[in-house]
Short mmCIF file of C-alpha atoms in Angstrom, two decimals:
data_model
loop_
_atom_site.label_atom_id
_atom_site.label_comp_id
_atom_site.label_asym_id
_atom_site.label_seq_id
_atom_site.Cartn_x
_atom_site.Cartn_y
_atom_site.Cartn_z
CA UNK A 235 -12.56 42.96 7.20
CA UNK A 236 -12.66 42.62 11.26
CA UNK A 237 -10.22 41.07 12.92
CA UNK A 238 -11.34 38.07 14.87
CA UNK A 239 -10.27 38.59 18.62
CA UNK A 240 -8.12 35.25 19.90
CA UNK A 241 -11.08 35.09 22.77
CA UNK A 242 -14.03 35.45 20.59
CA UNK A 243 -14.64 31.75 20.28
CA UNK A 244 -18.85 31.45 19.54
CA UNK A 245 -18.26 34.10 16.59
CA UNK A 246 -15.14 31.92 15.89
CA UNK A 247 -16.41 28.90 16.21
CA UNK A 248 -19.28 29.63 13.35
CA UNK A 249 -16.51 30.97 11.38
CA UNK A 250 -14.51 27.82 11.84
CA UNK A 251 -17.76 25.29 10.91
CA UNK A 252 -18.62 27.79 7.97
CA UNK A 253 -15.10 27.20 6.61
CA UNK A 254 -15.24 23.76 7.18
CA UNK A 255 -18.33 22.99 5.57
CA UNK A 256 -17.43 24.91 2.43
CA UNK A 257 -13.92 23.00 2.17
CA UNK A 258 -16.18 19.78 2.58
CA UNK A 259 -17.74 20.68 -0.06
CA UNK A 260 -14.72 21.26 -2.84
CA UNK A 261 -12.45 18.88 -0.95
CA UNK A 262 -13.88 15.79 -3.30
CA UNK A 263 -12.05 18.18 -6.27
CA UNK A 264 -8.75 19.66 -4.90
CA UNK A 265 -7.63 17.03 -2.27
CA UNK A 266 -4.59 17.68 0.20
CA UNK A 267 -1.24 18.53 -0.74
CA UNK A 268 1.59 15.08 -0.36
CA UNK A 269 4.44 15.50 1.91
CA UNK A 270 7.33 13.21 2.40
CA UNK A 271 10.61 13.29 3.93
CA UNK A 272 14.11 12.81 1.59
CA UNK A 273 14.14 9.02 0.34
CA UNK A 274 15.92 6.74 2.70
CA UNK A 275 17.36 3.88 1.18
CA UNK A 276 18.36 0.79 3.91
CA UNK A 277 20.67 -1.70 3.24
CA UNK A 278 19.36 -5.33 3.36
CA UNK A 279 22.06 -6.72 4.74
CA UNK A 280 24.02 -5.93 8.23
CA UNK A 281 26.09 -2.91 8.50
CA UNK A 282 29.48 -5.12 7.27
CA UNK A 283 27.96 -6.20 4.14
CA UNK A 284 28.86 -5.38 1.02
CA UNK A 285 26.46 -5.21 -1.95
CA UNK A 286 28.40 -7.65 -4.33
CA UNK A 287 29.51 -10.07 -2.13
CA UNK A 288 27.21 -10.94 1.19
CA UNK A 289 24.19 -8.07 1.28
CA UNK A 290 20.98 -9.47 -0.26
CA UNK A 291 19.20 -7.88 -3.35
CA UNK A 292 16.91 -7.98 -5.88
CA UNK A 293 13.74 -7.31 -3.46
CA UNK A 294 10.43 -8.08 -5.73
CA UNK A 295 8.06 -7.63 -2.68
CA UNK A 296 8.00 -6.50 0.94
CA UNK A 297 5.37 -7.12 3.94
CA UNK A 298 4.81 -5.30 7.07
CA UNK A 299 3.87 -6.29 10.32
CA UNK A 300 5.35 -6.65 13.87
CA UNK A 301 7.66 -9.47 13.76
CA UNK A 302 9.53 -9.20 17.50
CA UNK A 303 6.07 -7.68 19.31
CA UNK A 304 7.47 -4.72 20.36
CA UNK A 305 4.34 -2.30 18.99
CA UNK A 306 6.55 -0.84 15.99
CA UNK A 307 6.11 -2.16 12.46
CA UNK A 308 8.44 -4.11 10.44
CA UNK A 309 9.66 -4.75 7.06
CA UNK A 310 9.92 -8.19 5.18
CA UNK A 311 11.60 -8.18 2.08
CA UNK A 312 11.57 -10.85 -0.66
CA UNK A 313 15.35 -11.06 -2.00
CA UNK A 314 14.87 -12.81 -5.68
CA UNK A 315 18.86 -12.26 -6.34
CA UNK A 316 20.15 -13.54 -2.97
CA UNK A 317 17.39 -16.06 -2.62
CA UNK A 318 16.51 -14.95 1.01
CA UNK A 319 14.23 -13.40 2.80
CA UNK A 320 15.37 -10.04 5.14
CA UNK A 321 13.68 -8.66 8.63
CA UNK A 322 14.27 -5.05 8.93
CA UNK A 323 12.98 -3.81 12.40
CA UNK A 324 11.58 -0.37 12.72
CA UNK A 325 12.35 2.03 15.49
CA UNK A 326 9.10 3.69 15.59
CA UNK A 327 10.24 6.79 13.82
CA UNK A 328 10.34 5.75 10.06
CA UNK A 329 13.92 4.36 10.67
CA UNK A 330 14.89 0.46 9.31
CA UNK A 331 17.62 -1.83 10.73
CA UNK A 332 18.50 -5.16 9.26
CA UNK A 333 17.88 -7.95 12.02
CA UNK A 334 17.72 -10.99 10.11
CA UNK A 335 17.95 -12.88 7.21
CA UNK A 336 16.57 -16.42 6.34
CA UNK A 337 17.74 -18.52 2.93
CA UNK A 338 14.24 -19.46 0.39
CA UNK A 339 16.22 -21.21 -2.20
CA UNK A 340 14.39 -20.84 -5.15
CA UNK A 341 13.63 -16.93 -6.37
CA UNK A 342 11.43 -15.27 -3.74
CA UNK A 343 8.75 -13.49 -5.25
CA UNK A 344 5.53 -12.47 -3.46
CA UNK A 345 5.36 -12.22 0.49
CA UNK A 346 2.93 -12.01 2.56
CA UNK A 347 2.58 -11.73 6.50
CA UNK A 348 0.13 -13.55 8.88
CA UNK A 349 -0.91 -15.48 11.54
CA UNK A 350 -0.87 -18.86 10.51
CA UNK A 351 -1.05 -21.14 14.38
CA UNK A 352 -2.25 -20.13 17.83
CA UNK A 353 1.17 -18.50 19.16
CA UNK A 354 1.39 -14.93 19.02
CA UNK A 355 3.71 -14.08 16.77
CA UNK A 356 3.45 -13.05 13.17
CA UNK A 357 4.68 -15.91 10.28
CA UNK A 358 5.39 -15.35 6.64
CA UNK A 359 4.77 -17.11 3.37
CA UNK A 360 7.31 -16.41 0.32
CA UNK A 361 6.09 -17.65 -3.49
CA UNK A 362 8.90 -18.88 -5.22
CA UNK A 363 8.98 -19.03 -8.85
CA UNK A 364 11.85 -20.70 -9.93
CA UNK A 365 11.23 -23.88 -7.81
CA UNK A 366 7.32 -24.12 -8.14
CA UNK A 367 7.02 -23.85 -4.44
CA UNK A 368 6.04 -21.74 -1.39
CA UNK A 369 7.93 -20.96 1.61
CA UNK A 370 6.37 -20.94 4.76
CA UNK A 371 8.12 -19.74 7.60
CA UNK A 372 7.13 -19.48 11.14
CA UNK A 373 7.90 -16.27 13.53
CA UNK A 374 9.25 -16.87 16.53
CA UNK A 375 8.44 -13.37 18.08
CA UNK A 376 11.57 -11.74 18.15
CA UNK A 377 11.92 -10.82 15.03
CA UNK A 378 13.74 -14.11 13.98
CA UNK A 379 12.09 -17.00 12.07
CA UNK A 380 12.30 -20.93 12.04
CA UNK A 381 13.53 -22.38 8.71
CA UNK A 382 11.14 -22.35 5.65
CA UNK A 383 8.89 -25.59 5.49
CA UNK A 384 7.94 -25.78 1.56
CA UNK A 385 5.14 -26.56 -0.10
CA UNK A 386 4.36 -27.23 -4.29
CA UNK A 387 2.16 -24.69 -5.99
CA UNK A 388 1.74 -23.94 -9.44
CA UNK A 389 4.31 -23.48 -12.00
CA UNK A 390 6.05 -20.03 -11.34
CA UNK A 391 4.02 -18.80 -8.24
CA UNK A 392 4.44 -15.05 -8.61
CA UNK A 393 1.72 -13.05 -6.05
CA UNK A 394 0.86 -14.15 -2.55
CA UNK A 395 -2.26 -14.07 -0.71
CA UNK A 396 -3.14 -14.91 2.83
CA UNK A 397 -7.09 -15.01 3.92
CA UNK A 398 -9.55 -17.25 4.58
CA UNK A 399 -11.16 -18.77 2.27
CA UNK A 400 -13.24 -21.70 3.55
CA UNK A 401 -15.02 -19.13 6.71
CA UNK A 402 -13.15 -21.22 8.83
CA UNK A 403 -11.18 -18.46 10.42
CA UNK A 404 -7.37 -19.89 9.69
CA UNK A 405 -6.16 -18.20 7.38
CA UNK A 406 -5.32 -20.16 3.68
CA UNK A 407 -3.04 -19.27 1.03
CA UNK A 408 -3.33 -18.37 -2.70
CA UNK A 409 -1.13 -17.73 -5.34
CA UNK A 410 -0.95 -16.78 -9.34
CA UNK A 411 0.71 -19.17 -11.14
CA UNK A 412 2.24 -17.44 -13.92
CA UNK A 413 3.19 -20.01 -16.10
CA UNK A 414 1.35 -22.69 -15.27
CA UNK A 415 -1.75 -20.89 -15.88
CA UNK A 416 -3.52 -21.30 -12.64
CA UNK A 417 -4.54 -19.87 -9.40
CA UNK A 418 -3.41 -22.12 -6.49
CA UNK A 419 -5.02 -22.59 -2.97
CA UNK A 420 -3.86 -24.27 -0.14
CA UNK A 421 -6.02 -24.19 3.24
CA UNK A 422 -4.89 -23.81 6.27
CA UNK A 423 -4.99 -26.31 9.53
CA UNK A 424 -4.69 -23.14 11.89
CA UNK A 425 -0.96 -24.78 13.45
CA UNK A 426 0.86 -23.37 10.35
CA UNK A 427 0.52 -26.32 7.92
CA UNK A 428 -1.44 -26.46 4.71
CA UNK A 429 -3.61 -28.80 3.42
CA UNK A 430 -3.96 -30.10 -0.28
CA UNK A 431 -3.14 -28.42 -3.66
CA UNK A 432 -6.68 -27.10 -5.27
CA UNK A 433 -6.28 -25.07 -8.68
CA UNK A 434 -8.50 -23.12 -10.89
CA UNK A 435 -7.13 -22.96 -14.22
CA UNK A 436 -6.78 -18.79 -14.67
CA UNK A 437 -5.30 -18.51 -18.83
CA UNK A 438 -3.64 -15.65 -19.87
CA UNK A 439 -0.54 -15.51 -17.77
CA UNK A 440 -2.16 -14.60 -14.26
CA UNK A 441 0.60 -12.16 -12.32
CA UNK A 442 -1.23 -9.88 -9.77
CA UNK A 443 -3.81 -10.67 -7.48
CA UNK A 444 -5.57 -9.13 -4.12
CA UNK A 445 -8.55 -10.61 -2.14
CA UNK A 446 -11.67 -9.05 -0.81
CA UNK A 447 -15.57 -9.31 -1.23
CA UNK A 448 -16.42 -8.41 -4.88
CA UNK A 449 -19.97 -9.44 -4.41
CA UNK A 450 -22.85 -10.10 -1.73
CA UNK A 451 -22.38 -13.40 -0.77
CA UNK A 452 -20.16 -13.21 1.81
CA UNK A 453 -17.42 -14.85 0.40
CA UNK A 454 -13.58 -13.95 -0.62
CA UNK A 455 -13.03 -13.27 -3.78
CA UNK A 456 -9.87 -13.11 -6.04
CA UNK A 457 -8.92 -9.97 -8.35
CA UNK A 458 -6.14 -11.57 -10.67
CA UNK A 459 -4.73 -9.48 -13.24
CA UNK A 460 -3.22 -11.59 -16.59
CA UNK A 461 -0.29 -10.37 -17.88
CA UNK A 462 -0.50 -11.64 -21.56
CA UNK A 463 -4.28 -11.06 -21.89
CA UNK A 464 -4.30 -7.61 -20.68
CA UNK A 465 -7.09 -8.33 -18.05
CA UNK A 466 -8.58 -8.25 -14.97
CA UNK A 467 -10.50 -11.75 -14.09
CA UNK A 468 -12.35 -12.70 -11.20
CA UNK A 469 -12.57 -15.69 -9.46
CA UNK A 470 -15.95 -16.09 -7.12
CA UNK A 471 -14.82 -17.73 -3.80
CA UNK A 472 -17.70 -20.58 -3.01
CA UNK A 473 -16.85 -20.11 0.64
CA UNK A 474 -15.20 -23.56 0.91
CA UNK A 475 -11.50 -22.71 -0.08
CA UNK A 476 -12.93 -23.65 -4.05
CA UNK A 477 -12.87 -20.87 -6.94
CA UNK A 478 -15.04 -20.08 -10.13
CA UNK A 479 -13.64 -17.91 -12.97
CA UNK A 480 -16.24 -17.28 -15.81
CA UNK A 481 -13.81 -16.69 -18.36
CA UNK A 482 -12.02 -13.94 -20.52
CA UNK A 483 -15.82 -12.90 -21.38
CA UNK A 484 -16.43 -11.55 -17.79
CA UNK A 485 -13.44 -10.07 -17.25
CA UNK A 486 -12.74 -6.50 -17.43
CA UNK A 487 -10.50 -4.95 -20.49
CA UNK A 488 -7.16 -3.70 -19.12
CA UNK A 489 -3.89 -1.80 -20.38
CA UNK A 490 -1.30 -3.99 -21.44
CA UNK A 491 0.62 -6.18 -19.21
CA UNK A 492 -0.90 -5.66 -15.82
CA UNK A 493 0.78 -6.04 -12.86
CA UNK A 494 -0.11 -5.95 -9.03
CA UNK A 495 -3.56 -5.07 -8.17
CA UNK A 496 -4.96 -3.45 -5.04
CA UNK A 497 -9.05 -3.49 -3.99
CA UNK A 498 -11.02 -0.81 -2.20
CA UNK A 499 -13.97 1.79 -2.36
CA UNK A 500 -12.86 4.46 -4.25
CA UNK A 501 -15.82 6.73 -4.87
CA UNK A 502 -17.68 5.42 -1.42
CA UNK A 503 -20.72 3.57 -3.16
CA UNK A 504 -19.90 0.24 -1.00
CA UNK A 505 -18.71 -1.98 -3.51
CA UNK A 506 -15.07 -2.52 -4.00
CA UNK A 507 -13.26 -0.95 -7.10
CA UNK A 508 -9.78 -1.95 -8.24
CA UNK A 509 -6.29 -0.43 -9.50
CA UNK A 510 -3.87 -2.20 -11.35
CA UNK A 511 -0.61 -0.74 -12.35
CA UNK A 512 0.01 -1.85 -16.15
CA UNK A 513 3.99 -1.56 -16.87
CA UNK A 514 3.91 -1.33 -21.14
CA UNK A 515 1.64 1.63 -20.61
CA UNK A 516 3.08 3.81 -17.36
CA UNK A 517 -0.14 3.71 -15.82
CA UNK A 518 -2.44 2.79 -12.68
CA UNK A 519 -6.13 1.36 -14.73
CA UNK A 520 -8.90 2.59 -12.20
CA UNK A 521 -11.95 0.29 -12.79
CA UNK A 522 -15.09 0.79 -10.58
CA UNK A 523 -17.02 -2.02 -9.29
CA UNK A 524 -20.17 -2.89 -9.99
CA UNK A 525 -20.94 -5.41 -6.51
CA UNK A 526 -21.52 -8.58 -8.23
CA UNK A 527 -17.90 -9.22 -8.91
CA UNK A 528 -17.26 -7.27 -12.45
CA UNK A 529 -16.06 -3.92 -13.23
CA UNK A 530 -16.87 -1.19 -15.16
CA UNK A 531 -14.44 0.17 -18.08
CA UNK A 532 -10.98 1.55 -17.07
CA UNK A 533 -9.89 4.82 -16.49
CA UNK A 534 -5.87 5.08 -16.51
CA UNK A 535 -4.11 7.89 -15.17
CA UNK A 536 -0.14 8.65 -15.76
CA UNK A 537 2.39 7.70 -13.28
CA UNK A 538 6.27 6.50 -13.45
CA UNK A 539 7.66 4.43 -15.93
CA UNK A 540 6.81 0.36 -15.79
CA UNK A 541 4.74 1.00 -12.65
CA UNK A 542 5.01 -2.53 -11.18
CA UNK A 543 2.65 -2.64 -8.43
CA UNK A 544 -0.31 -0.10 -6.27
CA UNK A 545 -0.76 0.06 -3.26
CA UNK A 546 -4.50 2.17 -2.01
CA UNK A 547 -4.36 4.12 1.61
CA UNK A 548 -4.68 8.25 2.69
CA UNK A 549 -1.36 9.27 2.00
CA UNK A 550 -2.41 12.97 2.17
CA UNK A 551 -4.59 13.13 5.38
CA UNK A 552 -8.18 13.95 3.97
CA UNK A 553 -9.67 10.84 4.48
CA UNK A 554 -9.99 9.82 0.93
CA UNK A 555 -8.33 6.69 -0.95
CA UNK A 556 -4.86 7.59 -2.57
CA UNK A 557 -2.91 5.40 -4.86
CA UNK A 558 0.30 5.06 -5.09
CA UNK A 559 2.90 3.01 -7.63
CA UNK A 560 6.20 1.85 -7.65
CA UNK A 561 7.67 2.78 -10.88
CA UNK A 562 10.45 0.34 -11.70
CA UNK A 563 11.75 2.91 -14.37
CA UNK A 564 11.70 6.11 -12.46
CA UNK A 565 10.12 9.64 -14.10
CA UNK A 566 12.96 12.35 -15.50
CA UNK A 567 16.26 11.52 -13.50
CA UNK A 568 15.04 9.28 -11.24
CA UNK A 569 16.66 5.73 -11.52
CA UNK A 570 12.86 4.93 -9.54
CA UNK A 571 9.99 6.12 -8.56
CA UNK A 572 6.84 6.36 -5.96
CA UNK A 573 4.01 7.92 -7.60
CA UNK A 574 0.96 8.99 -5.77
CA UNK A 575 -2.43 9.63 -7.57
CA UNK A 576 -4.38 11.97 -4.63
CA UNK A 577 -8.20 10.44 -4.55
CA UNK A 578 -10.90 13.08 -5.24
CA UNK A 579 -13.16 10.86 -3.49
CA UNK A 580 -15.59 10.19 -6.16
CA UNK A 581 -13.42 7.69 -7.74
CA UNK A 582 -11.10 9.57 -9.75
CA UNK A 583 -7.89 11.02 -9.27
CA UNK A 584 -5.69 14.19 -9.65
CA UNK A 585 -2.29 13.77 -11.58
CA UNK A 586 0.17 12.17 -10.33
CA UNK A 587 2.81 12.96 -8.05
CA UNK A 588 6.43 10.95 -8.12
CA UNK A 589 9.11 11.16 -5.18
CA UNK A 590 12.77 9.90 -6.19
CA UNK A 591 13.55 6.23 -4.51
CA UNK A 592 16.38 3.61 -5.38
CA UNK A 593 16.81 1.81 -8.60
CA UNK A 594 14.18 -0.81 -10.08
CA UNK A 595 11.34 -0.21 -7.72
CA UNK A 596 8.86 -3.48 -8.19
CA UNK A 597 7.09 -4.10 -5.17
CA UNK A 598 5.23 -0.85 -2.83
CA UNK A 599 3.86 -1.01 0.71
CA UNK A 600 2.08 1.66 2.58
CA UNK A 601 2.95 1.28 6.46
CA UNK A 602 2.62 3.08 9.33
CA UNK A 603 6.28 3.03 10.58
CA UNK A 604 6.65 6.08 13.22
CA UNK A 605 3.02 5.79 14.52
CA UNK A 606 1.40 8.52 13.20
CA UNK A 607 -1.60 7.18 11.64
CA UNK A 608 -0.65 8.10 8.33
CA UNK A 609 0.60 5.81 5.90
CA UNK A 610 4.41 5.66 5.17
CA UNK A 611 5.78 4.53 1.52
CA UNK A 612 8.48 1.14 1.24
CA UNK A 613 9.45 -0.06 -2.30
CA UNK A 614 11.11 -2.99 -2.79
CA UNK A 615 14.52 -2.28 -5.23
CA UNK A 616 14.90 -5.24 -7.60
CA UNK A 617 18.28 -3.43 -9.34
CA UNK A 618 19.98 -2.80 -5.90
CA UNK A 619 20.86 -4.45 -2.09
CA UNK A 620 17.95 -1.57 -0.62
CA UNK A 621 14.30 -1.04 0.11
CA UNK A 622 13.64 2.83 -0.08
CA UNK A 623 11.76 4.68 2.64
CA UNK A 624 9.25 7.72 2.18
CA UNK A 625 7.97 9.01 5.42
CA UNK A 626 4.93 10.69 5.29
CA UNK A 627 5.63 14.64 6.91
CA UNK A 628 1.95 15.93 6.20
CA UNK A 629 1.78 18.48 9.51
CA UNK A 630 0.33 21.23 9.06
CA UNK A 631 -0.44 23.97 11.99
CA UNK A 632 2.02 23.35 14.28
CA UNK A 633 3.02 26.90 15.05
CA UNK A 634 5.22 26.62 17.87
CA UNK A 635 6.64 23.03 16.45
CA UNK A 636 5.45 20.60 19.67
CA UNK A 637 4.01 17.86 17.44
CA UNK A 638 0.60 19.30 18.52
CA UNK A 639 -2.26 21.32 16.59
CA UNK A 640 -3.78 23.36 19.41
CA UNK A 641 -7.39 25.18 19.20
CA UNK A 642 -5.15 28.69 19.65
CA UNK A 643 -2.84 27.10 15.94
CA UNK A 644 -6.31 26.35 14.68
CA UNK A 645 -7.70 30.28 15.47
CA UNK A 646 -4.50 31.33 14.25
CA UNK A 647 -4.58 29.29 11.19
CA UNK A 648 -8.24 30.97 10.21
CA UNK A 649 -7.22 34.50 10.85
CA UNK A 650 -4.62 34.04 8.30
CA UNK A 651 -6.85 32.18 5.69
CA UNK A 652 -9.65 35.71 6.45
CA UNK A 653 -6.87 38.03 5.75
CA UNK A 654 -6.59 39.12 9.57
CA UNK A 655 -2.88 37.86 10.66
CA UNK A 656 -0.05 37.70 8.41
CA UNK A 657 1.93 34.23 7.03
CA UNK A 658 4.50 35.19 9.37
CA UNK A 659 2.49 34.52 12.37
CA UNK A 660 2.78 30.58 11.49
CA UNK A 661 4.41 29.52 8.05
CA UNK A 662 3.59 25.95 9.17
CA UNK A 663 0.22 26.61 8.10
CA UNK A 664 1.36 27.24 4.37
CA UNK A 665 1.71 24.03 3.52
CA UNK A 666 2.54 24.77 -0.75
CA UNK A 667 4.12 27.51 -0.11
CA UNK A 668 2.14 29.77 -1.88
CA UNK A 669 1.84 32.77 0.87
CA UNK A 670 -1.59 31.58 2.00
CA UNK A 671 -3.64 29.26 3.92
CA UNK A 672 -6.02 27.58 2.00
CA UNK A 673 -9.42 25.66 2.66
CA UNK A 674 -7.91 22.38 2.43
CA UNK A 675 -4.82 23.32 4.40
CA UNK A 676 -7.03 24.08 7.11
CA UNK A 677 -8.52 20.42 6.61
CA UNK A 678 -5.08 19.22 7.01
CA UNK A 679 -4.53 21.11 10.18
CA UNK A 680 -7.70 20.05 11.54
CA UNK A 681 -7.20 16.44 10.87
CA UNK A 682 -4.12 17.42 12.47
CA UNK A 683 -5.49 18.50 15.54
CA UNK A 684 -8.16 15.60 15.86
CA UNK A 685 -5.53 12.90 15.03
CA UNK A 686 -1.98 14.34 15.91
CA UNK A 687 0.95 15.20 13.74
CA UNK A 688 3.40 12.92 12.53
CA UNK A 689 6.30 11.96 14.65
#
């Protein structure tokens, strides 16, 4: 084989395409290799606390957004055992810090962050299912939050929803009622009040729920999972804050006892396809959509045990839809788990992959906490005072370790994959450690180069 000289770039740069073009080709099979950092677990209380007397606990669900403006994400976390509500603030590099904490008597649940009036900051609604109720509370833009105004809902309001329903462009609120039965709405009146209490009655014990548009006309709709039935239902969104579920007899056949749900295009046919981790069965049910609002049979793949909730983004770089669960029971020692199902990009998935986080993960967000445009992991810990943290560390061709992939890394990286240099001459290319550098780890490093490394 001839060795590529570092300065022959036209020969090198129909290498280079060649390569890419065949990895485009079998990336839709093999998919890029995960990388995260070591599990960080952050307290949810201040640094004094202690976990069994003044630290909250029990987190079901967490939100991110930027509550105090300063251009890094944050964490909200819905404390079910301290009935409160925690603000972590991120530093920009993956890390969490407890800021604040604000009391939502009543078993926080489901949270969900938003813009609900005209001032810039971000505001948060909390379902509450021990009290019936939701809390809404208002950001005041440094990270700190005015007391919770409350609202009734339905009877044990479980998942929480913010969108807008009526095409007004304020955003409204929804929420499964678990035991009542129902789906409730509330619109809102754009200065962070909502208006009157409209239900659809949803049987079957509806738990999860996400929002997008299932079919063409232009409206929100509602995914809602139901525990008892072992379903998916849909509701249609009329486009004035009203709903219309057709019953158990067009809704799609799930595992047993659903829970959280989470809508996008997973084999990029333009119609929205949903996941929905199912806890009595240890998977994530893959159903593809069909555009008018139903979906085709499931397909379940593996993942931790009771997975509790899925949350879809690219946690491996490629540009394809992952999955990933929070797995309240863990897989082999772990007390919990994070499991990641890699998308092949035609709608299926390889096995899954499961990275150790703290006890009784329920709730899983994928957040972009050290501004890397990759999607970080957070799972809420209902057994313990923490969230968990999984930073995503996908860099690959970084030779001399500047947080950069340069064109020179990227000839480098292809004389190695042709047999020309040796693995020495950049392990960071060698991604699985296998001695090599693959088709898709060139992908990776390409992204890499196009997009930057992680922090």
């Amino acid at each position: 084989m001839t060795k590529m000289r570092k300065g022959g770039r036209s020969a090198l740069a129909w290498t280079v395409k060649g390569l890419l073009l065949l990895a485009i080709a079998v990336v839709a099979r093999a998919g890029l290799p995960l990388s995260f950092a070591p599990v960080v677990n952050v307290s949810l209380g201040p640094p004094d606390c202690t976990a069994d007397v003044d630290c909250s606990a029990g987190a079901l669900e967490t939100a991110a957004g930027d509550f105090n403006n300063d251009g890094k994400l944050d964490i909200a976390s819905a404390n079910s055992a301290s009935d409160d509500v925690t603000i972590l603030l991120g530093d920009g590099h993956g890390g969490l810090t407890w800021h604040f904490s604000a009391t939502a008597t009543g078993g926080p649940a489901g949270i969900a962050a938003g813009k609900l009036n005209d001032d810039p900051a971000l505001d948060l609604v909390v379902s509450k299912e021990l009290d019936d109720t939701i809390g809404v509370f208002l950001g005041n833009g440094d990270g700190t939050f005015a007391d919770e105004v409350t609202y009734d809902m339905g009877t044990s309001p479980e998942a929480v929803v913010l969108a807008d329903f009526n095409n007004d462009t304020k955003l409204d609120v929804a929420v499964t009622d678990l035991f009542g039965e129902t789906v409730s709405v509330r619109l809102g009146n754009g200065d962070g009040t909502f208006g009157e209490l409209m239900q659809t009655v949803v049987a079957g014990a509806p738990y999860g729920m996400a929002a997008a548009k299932l079919d063409s006309d232009n409206n929100i709709d509602l995914a809602v999972s139901l525990y008892d039935d072992g379903l998916l239902a849909t509701l249609f969104g009329q486009g004035d804050g009203t709903f219309v579920y057709g019953g158990t007899a067009s809704a799609a056949i799930l595992d047993d006892s659903p829970r959280g749900v989470a809508l996008a295009d997973f084999n990029h046919d333009g119609k929205v396809d949903a996941a929905v981790a199912t806890e009595s069965f240890d998977t994530v049910d893959v159903l593809f959509g069909n555009g008018d609002g139903t979906f085709q049979p499931l397909t379940p793949y593996i993942v931790g045990g009771f997975p509790e909730s899925v949350a879809a983004g690219d946690y491996n770089g490629d540009g394809i839809i992952d999955l990933a669960s929070a797995d309240s029971f863990g897989v082999g020692d772990f007390d919990g788990s994070a499991s990641v199902l890699v998308g092949k990009g035609d709608g299926t998935f390889q096995d899954a992959q499961s990275f150790e986080v703290d006890a009784g993960a329920f709730g899983i967000t994928a957040a972009d906490l050290n501004g890397d445009r990759l999607p970080d992991l957070v799972t809420a810990n209902i057994d313990v005072a923490t969230v968990s943290v999984l930073v995503n560390t996908i860099c690959v061709g970084d030779c001399n370790n500047d947080g950069m992939v340069s064109i020179d890394e990227l000839i480098t990286g292809v004389n190695i994959a042709l047999g020309s240099l040796p693995i020495s001459s950049c392990p960071a290319f060698d991604q699985n450690g296998d001695g090599m550098v693959g088709i898709n780890e060139l992908i990776t490093a390409v992204n890499n180069a196009l997009n930057g490394c992680p922090a």
